[in-house]
CSV table of C-alpha atoms and ligand atoms in Angstrom, one decimal:
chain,number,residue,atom,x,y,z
A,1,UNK,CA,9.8,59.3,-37.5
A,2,UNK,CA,9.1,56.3,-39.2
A,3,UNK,CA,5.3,54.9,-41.1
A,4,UNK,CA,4.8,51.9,-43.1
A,5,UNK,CA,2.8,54.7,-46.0
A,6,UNK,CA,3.7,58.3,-46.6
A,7,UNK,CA,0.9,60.2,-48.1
A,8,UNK,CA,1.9,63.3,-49.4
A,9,UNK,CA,-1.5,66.1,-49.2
A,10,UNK,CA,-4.0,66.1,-47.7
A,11,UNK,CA,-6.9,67.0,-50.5
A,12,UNK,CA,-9.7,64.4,-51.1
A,13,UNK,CA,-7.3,61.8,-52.4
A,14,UNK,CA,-4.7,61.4,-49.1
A,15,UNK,CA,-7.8,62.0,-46.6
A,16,UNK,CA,-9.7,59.0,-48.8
A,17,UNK,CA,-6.4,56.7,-48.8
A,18,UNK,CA,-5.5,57.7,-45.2
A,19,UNK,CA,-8.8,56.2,-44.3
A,20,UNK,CA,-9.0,53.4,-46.6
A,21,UNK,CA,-5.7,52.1,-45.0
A,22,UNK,CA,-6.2,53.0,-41.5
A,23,UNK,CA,-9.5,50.9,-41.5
A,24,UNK,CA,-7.4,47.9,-43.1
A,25,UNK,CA,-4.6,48.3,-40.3
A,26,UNK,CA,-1.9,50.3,-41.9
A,27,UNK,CA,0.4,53.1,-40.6
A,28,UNK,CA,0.0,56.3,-42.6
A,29,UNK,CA,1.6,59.8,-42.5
A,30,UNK,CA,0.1,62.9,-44.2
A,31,UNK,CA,1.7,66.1,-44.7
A,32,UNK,CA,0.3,68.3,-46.4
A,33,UNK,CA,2.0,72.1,-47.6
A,34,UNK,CA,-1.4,74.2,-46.6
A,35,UNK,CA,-3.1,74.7,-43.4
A,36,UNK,CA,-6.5,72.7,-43.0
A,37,UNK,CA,-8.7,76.0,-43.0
A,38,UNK,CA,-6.8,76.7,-46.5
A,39,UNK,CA,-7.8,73.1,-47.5
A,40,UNK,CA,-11.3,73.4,-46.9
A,41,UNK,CA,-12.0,77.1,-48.5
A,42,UNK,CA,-11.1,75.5,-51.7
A,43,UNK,CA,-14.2,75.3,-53.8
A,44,UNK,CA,-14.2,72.4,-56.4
A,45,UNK,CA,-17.4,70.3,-58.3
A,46,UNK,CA,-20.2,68.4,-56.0
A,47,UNK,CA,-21.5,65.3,-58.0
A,48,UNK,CA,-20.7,62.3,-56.7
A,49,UNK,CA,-20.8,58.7,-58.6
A,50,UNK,CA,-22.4,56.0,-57.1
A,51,UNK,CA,-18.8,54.2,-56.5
A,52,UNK,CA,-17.8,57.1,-54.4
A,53,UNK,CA,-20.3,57.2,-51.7
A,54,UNK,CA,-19.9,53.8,-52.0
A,55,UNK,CA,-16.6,54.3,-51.0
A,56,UNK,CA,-17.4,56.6,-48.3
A,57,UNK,CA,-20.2,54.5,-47.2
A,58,UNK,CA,-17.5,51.8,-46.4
A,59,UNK,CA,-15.6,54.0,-44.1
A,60,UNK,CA,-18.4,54.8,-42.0
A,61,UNK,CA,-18.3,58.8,-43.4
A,62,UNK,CA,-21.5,59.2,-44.3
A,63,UNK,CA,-23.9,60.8,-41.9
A,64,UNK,CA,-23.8,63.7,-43.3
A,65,UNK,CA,-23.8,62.5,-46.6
A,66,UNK,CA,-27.0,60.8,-45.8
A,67,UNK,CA,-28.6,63.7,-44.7
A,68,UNK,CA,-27.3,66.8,-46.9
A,69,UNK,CA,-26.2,64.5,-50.2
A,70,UNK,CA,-29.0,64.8,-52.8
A,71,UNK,CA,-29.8,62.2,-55.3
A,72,UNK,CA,-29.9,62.9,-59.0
A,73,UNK,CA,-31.6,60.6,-61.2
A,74,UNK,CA,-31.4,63.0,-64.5
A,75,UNK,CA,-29.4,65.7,-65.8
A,76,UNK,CA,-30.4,67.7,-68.9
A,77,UNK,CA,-28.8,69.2,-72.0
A,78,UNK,CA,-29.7,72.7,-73.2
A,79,UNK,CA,-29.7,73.3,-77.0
A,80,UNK,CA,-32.1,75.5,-79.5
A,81,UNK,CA,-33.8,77.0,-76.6
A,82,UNK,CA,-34.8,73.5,-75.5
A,83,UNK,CA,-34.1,70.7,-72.4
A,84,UNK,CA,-33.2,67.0,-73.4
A,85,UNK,CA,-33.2,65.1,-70.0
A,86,UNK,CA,-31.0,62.3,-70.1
A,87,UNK,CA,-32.5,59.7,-67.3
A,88,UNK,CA,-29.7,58.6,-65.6
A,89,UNK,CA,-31.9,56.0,-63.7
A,90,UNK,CA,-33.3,54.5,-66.5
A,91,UNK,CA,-30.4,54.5,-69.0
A,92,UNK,CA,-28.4,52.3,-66.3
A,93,UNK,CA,-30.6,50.1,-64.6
A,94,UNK,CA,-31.3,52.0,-61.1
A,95,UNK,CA,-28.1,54.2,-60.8
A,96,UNK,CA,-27.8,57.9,-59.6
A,97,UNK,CA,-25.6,60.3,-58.6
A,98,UNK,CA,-25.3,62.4,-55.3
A,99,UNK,CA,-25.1,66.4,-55.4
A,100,UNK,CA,-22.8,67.0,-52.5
A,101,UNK,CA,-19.7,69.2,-52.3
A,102,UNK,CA,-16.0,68.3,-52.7
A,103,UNK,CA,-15.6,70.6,-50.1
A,104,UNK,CA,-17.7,69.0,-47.6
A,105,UNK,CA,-16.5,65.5,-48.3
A,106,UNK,CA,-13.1,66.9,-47.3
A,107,UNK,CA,-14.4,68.2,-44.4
A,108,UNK,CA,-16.0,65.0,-43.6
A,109,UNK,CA,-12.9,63.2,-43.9
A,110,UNK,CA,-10.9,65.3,-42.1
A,111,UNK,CA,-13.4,65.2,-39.0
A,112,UNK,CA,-13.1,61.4,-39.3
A,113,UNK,CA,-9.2,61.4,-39.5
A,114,UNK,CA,-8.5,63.5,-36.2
A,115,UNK,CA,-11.3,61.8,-34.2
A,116,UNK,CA,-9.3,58.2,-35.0
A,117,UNK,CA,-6.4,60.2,-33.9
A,118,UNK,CA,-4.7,59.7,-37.0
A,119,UNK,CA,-1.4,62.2,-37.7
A,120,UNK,CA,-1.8,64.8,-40.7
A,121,UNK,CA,1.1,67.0,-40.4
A,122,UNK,CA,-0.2,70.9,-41.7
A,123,UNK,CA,2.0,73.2,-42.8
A,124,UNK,CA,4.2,70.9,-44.0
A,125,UNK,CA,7.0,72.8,-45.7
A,126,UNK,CA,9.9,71.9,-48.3
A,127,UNK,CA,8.6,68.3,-48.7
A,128,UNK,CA,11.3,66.6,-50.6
A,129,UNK,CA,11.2,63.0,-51.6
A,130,UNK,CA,14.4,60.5,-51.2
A,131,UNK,CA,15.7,56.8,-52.5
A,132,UNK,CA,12.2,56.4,-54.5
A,133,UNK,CA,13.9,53.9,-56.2
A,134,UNK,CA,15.2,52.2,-53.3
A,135,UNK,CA,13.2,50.2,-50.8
A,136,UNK,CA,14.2,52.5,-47.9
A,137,UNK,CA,12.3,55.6,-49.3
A,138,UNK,CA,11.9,58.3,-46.8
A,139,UNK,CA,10.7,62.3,-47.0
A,140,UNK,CA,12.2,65.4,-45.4
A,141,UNK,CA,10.2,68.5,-45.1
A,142,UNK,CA,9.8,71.7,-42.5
A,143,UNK,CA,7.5,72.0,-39.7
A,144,UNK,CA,7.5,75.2,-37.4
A,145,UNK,CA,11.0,75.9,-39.3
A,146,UNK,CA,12.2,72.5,-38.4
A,147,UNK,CA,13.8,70.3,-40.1
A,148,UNK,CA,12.1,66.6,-40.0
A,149,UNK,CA,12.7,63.5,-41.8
A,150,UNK,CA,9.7,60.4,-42.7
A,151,UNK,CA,10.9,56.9,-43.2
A,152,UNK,CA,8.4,54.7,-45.2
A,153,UNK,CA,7.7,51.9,-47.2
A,154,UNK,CA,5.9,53.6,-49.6
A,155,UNK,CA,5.3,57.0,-50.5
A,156,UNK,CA,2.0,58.1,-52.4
A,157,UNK,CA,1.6,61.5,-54.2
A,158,UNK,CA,-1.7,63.0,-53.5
A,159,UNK,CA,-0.6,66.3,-54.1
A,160,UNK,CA,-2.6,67.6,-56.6
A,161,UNK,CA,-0.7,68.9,-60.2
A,162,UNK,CA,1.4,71.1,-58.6
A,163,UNK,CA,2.7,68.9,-56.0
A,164,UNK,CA,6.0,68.0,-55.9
A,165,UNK,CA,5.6,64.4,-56.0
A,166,UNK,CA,5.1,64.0,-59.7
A,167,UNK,CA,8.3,66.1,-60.6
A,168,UNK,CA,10.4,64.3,-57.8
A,169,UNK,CA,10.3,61.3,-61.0
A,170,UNK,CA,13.1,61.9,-63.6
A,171,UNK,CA,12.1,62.9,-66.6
A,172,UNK,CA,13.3,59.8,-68.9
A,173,UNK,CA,11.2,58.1,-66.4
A,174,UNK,CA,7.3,59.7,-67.4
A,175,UNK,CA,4.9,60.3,-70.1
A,176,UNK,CA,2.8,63.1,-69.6
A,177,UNK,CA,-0.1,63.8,-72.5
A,178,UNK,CA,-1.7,67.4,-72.1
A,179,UNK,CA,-4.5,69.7,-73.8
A,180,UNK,CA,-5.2,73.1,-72.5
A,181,UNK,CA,-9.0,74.3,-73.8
A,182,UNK,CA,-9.2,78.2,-75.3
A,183,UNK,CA,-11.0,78.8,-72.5
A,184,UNK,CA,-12.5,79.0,-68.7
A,185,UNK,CA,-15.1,78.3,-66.4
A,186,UNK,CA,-16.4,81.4,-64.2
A,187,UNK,CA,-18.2,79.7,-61.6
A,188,UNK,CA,-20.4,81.6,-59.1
A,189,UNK,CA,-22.1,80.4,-55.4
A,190,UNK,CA,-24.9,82.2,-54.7
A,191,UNK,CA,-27.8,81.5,-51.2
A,192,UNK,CA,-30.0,81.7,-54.2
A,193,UNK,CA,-32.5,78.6,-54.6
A,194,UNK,CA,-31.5,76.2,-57.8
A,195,UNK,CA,-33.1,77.4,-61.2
A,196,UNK,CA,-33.9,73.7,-61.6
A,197,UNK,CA,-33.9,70.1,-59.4
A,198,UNK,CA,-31.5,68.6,-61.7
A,199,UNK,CA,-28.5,70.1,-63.4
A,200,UNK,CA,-28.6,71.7,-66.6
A,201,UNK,CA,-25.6,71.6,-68.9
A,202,UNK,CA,-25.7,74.1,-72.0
A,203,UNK,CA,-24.6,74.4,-75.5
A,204,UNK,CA,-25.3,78.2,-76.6
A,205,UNK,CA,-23.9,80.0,-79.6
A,206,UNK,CA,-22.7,82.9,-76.9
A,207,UNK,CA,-20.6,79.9,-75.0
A,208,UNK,CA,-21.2,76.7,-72.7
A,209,UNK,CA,-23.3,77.3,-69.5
A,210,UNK,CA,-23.7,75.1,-65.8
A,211,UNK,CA,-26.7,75.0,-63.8
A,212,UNK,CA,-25.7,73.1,-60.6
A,213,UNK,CA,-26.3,73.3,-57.0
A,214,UNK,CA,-25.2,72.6,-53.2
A,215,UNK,CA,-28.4,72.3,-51.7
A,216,UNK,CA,-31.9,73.1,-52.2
A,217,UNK,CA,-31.1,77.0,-50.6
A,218,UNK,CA,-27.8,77.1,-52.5
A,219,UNK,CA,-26.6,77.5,-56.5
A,220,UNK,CA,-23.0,77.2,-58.4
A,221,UNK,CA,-23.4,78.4,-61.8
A,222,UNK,CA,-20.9,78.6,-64.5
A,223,UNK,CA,-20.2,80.3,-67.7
A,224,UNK,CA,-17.7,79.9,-70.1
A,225,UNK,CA,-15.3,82.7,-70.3
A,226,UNK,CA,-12.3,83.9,-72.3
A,227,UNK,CA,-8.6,82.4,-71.6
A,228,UNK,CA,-7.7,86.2,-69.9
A,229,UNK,CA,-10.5,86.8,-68.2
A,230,UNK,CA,-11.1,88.8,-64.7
A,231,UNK,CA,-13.5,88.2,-62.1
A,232,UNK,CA,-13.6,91.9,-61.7
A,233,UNK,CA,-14.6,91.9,-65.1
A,234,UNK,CA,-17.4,90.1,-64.1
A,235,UNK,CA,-20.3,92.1,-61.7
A,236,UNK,CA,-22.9,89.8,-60.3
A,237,UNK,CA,-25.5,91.7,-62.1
A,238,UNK,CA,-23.5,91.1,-65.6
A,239,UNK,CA,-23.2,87.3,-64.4
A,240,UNK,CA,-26.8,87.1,-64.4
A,241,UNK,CA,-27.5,88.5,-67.5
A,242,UNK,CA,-25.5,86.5,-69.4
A,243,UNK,CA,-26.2,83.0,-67.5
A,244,UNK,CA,-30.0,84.3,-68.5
A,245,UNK,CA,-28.9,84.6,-72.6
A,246,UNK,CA,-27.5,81.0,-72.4
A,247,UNK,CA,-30.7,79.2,-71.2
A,248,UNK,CA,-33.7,78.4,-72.5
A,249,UNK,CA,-36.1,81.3,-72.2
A,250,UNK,CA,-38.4,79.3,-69.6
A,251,UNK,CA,-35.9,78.3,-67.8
A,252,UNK,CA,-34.0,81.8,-67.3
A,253,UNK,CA,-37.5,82.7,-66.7
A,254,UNK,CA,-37.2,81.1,-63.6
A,255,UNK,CA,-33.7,82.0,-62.4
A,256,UNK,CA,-33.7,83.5,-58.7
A,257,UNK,CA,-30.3,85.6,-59.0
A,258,UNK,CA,-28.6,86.9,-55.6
A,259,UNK,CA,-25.4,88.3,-54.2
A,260,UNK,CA,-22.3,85.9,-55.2
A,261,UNK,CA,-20.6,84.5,-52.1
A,262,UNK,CA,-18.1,83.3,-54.1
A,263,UNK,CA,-16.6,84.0,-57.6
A,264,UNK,CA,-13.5,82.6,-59.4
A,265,UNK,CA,-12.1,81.8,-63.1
A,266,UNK,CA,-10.9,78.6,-63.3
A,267,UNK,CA,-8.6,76.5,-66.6
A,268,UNK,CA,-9.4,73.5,-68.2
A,269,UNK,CA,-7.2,71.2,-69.1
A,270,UNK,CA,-7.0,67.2,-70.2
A,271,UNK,CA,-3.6,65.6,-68.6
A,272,UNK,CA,-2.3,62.3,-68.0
A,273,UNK,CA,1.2,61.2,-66.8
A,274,UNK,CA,2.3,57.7,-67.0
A,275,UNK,CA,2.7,55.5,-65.1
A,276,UNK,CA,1.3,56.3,-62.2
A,277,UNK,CA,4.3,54.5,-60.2
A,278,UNK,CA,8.5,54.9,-60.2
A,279,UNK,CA,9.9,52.8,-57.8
A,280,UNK,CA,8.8,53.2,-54.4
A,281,UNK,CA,6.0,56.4,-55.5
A,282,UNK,CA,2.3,56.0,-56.2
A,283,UNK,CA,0.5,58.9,-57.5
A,284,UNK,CA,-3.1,59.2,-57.3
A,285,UNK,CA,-5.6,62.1,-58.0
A,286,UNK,CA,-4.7,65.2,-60.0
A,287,UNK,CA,-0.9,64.5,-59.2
A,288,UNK,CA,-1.1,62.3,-62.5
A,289,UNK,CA,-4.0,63.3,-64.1
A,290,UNK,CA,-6.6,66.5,-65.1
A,291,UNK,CA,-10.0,66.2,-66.2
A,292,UNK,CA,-12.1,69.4,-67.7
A,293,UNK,CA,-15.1,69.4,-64.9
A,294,UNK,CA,-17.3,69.0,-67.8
A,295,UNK,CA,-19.3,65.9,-66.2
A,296,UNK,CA,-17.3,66.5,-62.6
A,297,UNK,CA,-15.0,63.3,-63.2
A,298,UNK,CA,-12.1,64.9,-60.9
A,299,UNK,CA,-13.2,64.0,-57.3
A,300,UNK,CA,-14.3,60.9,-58.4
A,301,UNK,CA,-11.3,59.9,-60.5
A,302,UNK,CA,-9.4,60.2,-58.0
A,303,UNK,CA,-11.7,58.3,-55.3
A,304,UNK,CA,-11.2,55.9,-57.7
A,305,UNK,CA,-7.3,55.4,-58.2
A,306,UNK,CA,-7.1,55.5,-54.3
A,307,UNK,CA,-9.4,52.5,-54.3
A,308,UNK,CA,-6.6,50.8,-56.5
A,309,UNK,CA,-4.0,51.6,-54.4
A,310,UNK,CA,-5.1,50.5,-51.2
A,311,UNK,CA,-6.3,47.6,-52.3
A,312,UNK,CA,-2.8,46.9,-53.8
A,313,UNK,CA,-0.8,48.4,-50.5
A,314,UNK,CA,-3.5,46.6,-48.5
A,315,UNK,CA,-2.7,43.3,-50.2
A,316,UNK,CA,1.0,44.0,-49.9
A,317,UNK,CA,0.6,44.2,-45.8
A,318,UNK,CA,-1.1,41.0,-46.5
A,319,UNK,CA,1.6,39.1,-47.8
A,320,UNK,CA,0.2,39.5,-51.6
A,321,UNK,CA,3.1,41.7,-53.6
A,322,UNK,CA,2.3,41.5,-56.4
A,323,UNK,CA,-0.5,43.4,-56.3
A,324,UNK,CA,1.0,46.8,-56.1
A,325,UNK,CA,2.5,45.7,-59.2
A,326,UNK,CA,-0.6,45.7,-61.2
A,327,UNK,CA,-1.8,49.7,-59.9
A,328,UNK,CA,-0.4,51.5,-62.5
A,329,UNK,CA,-1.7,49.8,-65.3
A,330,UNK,CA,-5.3,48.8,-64.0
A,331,UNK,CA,-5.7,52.8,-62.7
A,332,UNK,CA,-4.7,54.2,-66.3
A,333,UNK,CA,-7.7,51.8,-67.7
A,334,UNK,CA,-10.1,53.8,-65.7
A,335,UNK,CA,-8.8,57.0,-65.8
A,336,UNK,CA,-8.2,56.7,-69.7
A,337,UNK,CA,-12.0,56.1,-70.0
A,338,UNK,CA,-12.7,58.9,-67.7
A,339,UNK,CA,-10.6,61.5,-69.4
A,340,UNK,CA,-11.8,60.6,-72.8
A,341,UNK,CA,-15.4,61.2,-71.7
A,342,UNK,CA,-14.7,65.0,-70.0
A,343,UNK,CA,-12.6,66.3,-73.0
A,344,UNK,CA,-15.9,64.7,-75.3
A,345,UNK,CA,-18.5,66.4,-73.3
A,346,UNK,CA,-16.4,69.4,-73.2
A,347,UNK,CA,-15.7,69.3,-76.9
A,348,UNK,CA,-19.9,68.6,-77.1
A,349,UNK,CA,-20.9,71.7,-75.2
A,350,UNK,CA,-18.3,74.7,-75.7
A,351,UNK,CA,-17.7,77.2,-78.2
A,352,UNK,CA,-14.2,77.0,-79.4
A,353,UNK,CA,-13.1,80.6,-79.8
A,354,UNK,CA,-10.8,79.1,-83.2
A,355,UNK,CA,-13.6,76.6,-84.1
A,356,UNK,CA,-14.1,76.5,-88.5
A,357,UNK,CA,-18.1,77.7,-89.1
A,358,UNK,CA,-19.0,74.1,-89.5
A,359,UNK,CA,-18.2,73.2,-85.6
A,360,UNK,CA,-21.4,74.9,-84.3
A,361,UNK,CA,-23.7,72.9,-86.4
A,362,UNK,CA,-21.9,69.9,-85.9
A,363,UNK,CA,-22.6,70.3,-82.2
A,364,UNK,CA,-26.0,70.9,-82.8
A,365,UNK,CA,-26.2,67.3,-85.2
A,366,UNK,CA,-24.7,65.5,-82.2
A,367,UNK,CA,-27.3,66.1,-80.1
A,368,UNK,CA,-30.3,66.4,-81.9
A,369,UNK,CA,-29.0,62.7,-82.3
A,370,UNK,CA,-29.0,62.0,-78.6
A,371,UNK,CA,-32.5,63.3,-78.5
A,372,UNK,CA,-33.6,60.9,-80.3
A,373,UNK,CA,-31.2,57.6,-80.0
A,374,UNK,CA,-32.0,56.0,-76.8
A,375,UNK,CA,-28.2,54.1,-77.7
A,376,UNK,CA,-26.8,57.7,-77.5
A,377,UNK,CA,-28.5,58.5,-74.4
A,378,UNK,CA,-27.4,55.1,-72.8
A,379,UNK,CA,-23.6,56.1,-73.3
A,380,UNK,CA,-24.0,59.9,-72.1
A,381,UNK,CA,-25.5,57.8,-69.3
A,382,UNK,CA,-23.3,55.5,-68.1
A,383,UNK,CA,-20.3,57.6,-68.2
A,384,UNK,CA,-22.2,60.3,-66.2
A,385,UNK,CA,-22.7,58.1,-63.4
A,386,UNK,CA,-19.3,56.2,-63.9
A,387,UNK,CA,-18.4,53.8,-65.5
A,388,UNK,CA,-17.5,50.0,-63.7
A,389,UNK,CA,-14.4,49.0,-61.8
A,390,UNK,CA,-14.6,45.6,-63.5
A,391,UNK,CA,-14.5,47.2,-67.0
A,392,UNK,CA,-12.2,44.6,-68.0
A,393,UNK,CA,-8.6,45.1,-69.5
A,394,UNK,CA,-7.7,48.0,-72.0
A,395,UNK,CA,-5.5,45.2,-74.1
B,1,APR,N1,3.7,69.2,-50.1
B,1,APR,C1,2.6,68.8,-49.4
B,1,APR,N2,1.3,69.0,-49.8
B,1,APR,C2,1.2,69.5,-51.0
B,1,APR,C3,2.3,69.9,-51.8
B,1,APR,C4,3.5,69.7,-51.3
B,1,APR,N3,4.6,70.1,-52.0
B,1,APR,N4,1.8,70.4,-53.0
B,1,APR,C5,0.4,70.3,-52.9
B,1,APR,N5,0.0,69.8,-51.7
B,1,APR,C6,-1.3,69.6,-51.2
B,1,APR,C7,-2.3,70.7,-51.6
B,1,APR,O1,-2.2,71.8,-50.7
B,1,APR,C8,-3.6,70.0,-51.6
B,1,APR,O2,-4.2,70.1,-50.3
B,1,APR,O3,-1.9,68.4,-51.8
B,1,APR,C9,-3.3,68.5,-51.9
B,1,APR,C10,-3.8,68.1,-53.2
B,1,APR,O4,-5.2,68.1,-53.2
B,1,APR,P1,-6.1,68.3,-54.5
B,1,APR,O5,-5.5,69.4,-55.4
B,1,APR,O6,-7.5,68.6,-54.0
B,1,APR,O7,-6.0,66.9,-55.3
B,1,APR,P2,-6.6,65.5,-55.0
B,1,APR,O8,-6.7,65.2,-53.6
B,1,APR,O9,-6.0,64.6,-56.0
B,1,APR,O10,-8.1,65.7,-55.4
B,1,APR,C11,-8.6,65.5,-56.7
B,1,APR,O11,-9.9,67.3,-56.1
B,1,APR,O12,-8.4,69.0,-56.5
B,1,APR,C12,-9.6,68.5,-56.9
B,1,APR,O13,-10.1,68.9,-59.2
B,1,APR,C13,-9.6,68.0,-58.3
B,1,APR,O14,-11.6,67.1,-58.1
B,1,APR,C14,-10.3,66.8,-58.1
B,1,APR,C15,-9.9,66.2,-56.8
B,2,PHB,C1,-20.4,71.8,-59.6
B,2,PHB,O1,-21.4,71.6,-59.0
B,2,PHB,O2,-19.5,72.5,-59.2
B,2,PHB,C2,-20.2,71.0,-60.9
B,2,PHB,C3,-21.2,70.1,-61.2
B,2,PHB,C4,-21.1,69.4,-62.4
B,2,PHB,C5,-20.0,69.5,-63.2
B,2,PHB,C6,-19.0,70.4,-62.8
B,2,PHB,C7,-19.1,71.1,-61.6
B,2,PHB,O3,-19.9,68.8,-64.3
């Protein structure tokens, strides 16, 4: 079989890049290692930056995201048993975020992929990637125990950190810069209405705490929890009673608690590999970098490196090679900026389990300053909701 762009998974960075080039006229493959139903039980953040429904608004995927997407204007910060709201809408001159689920933006886009008829090969095993420094790259992988083998132009790594894409570059070839945090998230989904309309992130002696939400009927709440940690060490009633200690006591006042639907421990961790690019590969999403969902840069992150790249492999159909040239370098701008704001909001709001006595108060300092510096606010602000694609050059 042969495509003009081999897209390797089929999380929200292929689907996204799929449909950004099949709009513009280019052939693209996608394999991806799971089955879709596997795909689609994953559950990941739901805020959405203004330059991704944006994005999705291009493609003609929106419906749904008109109708079930909600808008945030504000978030707030929890500290001393208070709320700071930090107004997103003010702070940067009319913007907002949307409340809708990774999950159902995959969804979305996979709906719009098989009614364009567009090929995503599932259970896709033993992808391998050949020649990636050749211009006849080409991938051979499993399907139904058969062997099959993709001819391309291009190949692009959307496969997440533990894809295969990213190691398939020799080592002498890649950077990669990593931090893993002392600790986890323990996120819960419960049917249970949201304790408040806008998310509440919080900085409590007993550990950082996440108000969030789905929908008006449904929560996602996190704690943070120890490196080791177990679910099963974690009964729903415990859950609540802890979530309650790390809000302010008006707020947990108000916290509707239910039966979890869903329950899991997840790392955090700040990684970047550079470049983004050898030979004939592109990477995009979490196959070159990580974000801490601290501020729920990940989705959007990678929405935003496959804006990049078709544009580049767009302009390269186009006559204009050069383009494709430029991806590496103008995507590591962005996602530099991105990954320096998650690991500061995450440094802001946790308790680090080796932190020196100092740390707490320190925390406390920074934002009783962004209470009262509007300057402050405007930065918290304007990386919440993301920051431009015309930042201009890191140089
Ligand atoms: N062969 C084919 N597919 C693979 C392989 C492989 N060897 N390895 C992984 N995959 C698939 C995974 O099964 C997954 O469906 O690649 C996909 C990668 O999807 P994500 O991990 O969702 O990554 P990405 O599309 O970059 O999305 C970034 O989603 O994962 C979250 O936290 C992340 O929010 C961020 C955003
Ligand atoms: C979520 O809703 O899952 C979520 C929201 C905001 C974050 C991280 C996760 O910063």
């Amino acid at each position: 079989m042969r495509t003009q762009v081999c897209i390797i998974g089929a999380g929200p960075a292929g689907l996204l890049l799929g449909a950004r080039l099949a709009k513009a006229g280019v052939d693209a493959v996608i394999l991806e290692r799971m089955s879709g139903d596997y795909v689609l039980g994953r559950i990941r953040a739901g805020v959405l930056e203004q330059t991704t429904t944006d994005l999705l608004r291009e493609l003609g995927v929106h419906a749904r995201l008109d109708k079930e997407g909600i808008p945030h204007q504000g978030f707030s910060l929890s500290f001393n048993n208070r709320l700071l709201r930090i107004d997103m809408h003010k702070l940067t001159a009319g913007q907002q975020v949307t409340v809708y689920g990774q999950t159902e933006v995959t969804r979305d886009l996979m709906q719009h992929r098989s009614a364009q008829g567009l090929l995503t090969v599932y259970e896709a095993s033993e992808v391998a990637l050949h020649a990636l420094d050749s211009k006849a790259p080409y991938v051979t992988y499993k399907q139904d125990g058969r062997a099959q083998r993709l001819d391309a132009d291009f190949i692009c790594g959307c496969d997440g950190y533990h894809g295969v894409s990213r190691k398939s570059i020799p080592r002498d070839q890649i950077r990669e810069y990593e931090k893993i945090y002392p600790f986890g998230w323990l996120g819960v989904l419960a049917d249970v209405p949201p304790v408040a309309h806008e998310l509440i992130y919080a900085n409590h002696a007993r550990g950082f705490a996440l108000c969030s939400q789905r929908s008006h009927t449904r929560s996602r709440y996190y704690l943070q929890c120890g490196l080791d940690d177990k679910v099963e060490n974690w009964p729903d009633e415990m859950f609540w009673q802890e979530l309650k200690k790390r809000l302010p006591e008006d707020v947990a006042a108000q916290l509707v608690t239910g039966a979890s639907i869903e329950k899991s421990i997840a790392p955090l961790r700040s990684f970047v590999s550079e470049p983004m690019r050898y030979g004939r590969l592109f990477l995009a999403g979490d196959a070159a970098h990580i974000v801490p969902p601290t501020g729920a840069k990940g989705l959007n992150l990678a929405a935003s490196d496959v804006r990049y790249l078709s544009d580049a492999l767009i302009a390269y159909y186009q006559g204009r090679h050069q383009e494709i040239e430029h991806y590496a370098e103008r995507c590591l701008a962005r996602v530099w900026r991105a990954v320096r704001f998650s690991w500061w909001f995450t440094n802001l709001m946790h308790q680090f389990p080796d932190a020196d006595a100092i740390s707490h108060p320190l925390q406390l300092a920074e934002l009783d300053y962004l209470a009262n510096s509007e300057a402050a606010q405007r930065v918290l602000a304007e990386n919440y909701v993301g920051l431009p694609f015309d930042f201009g050059g890191n140089g």
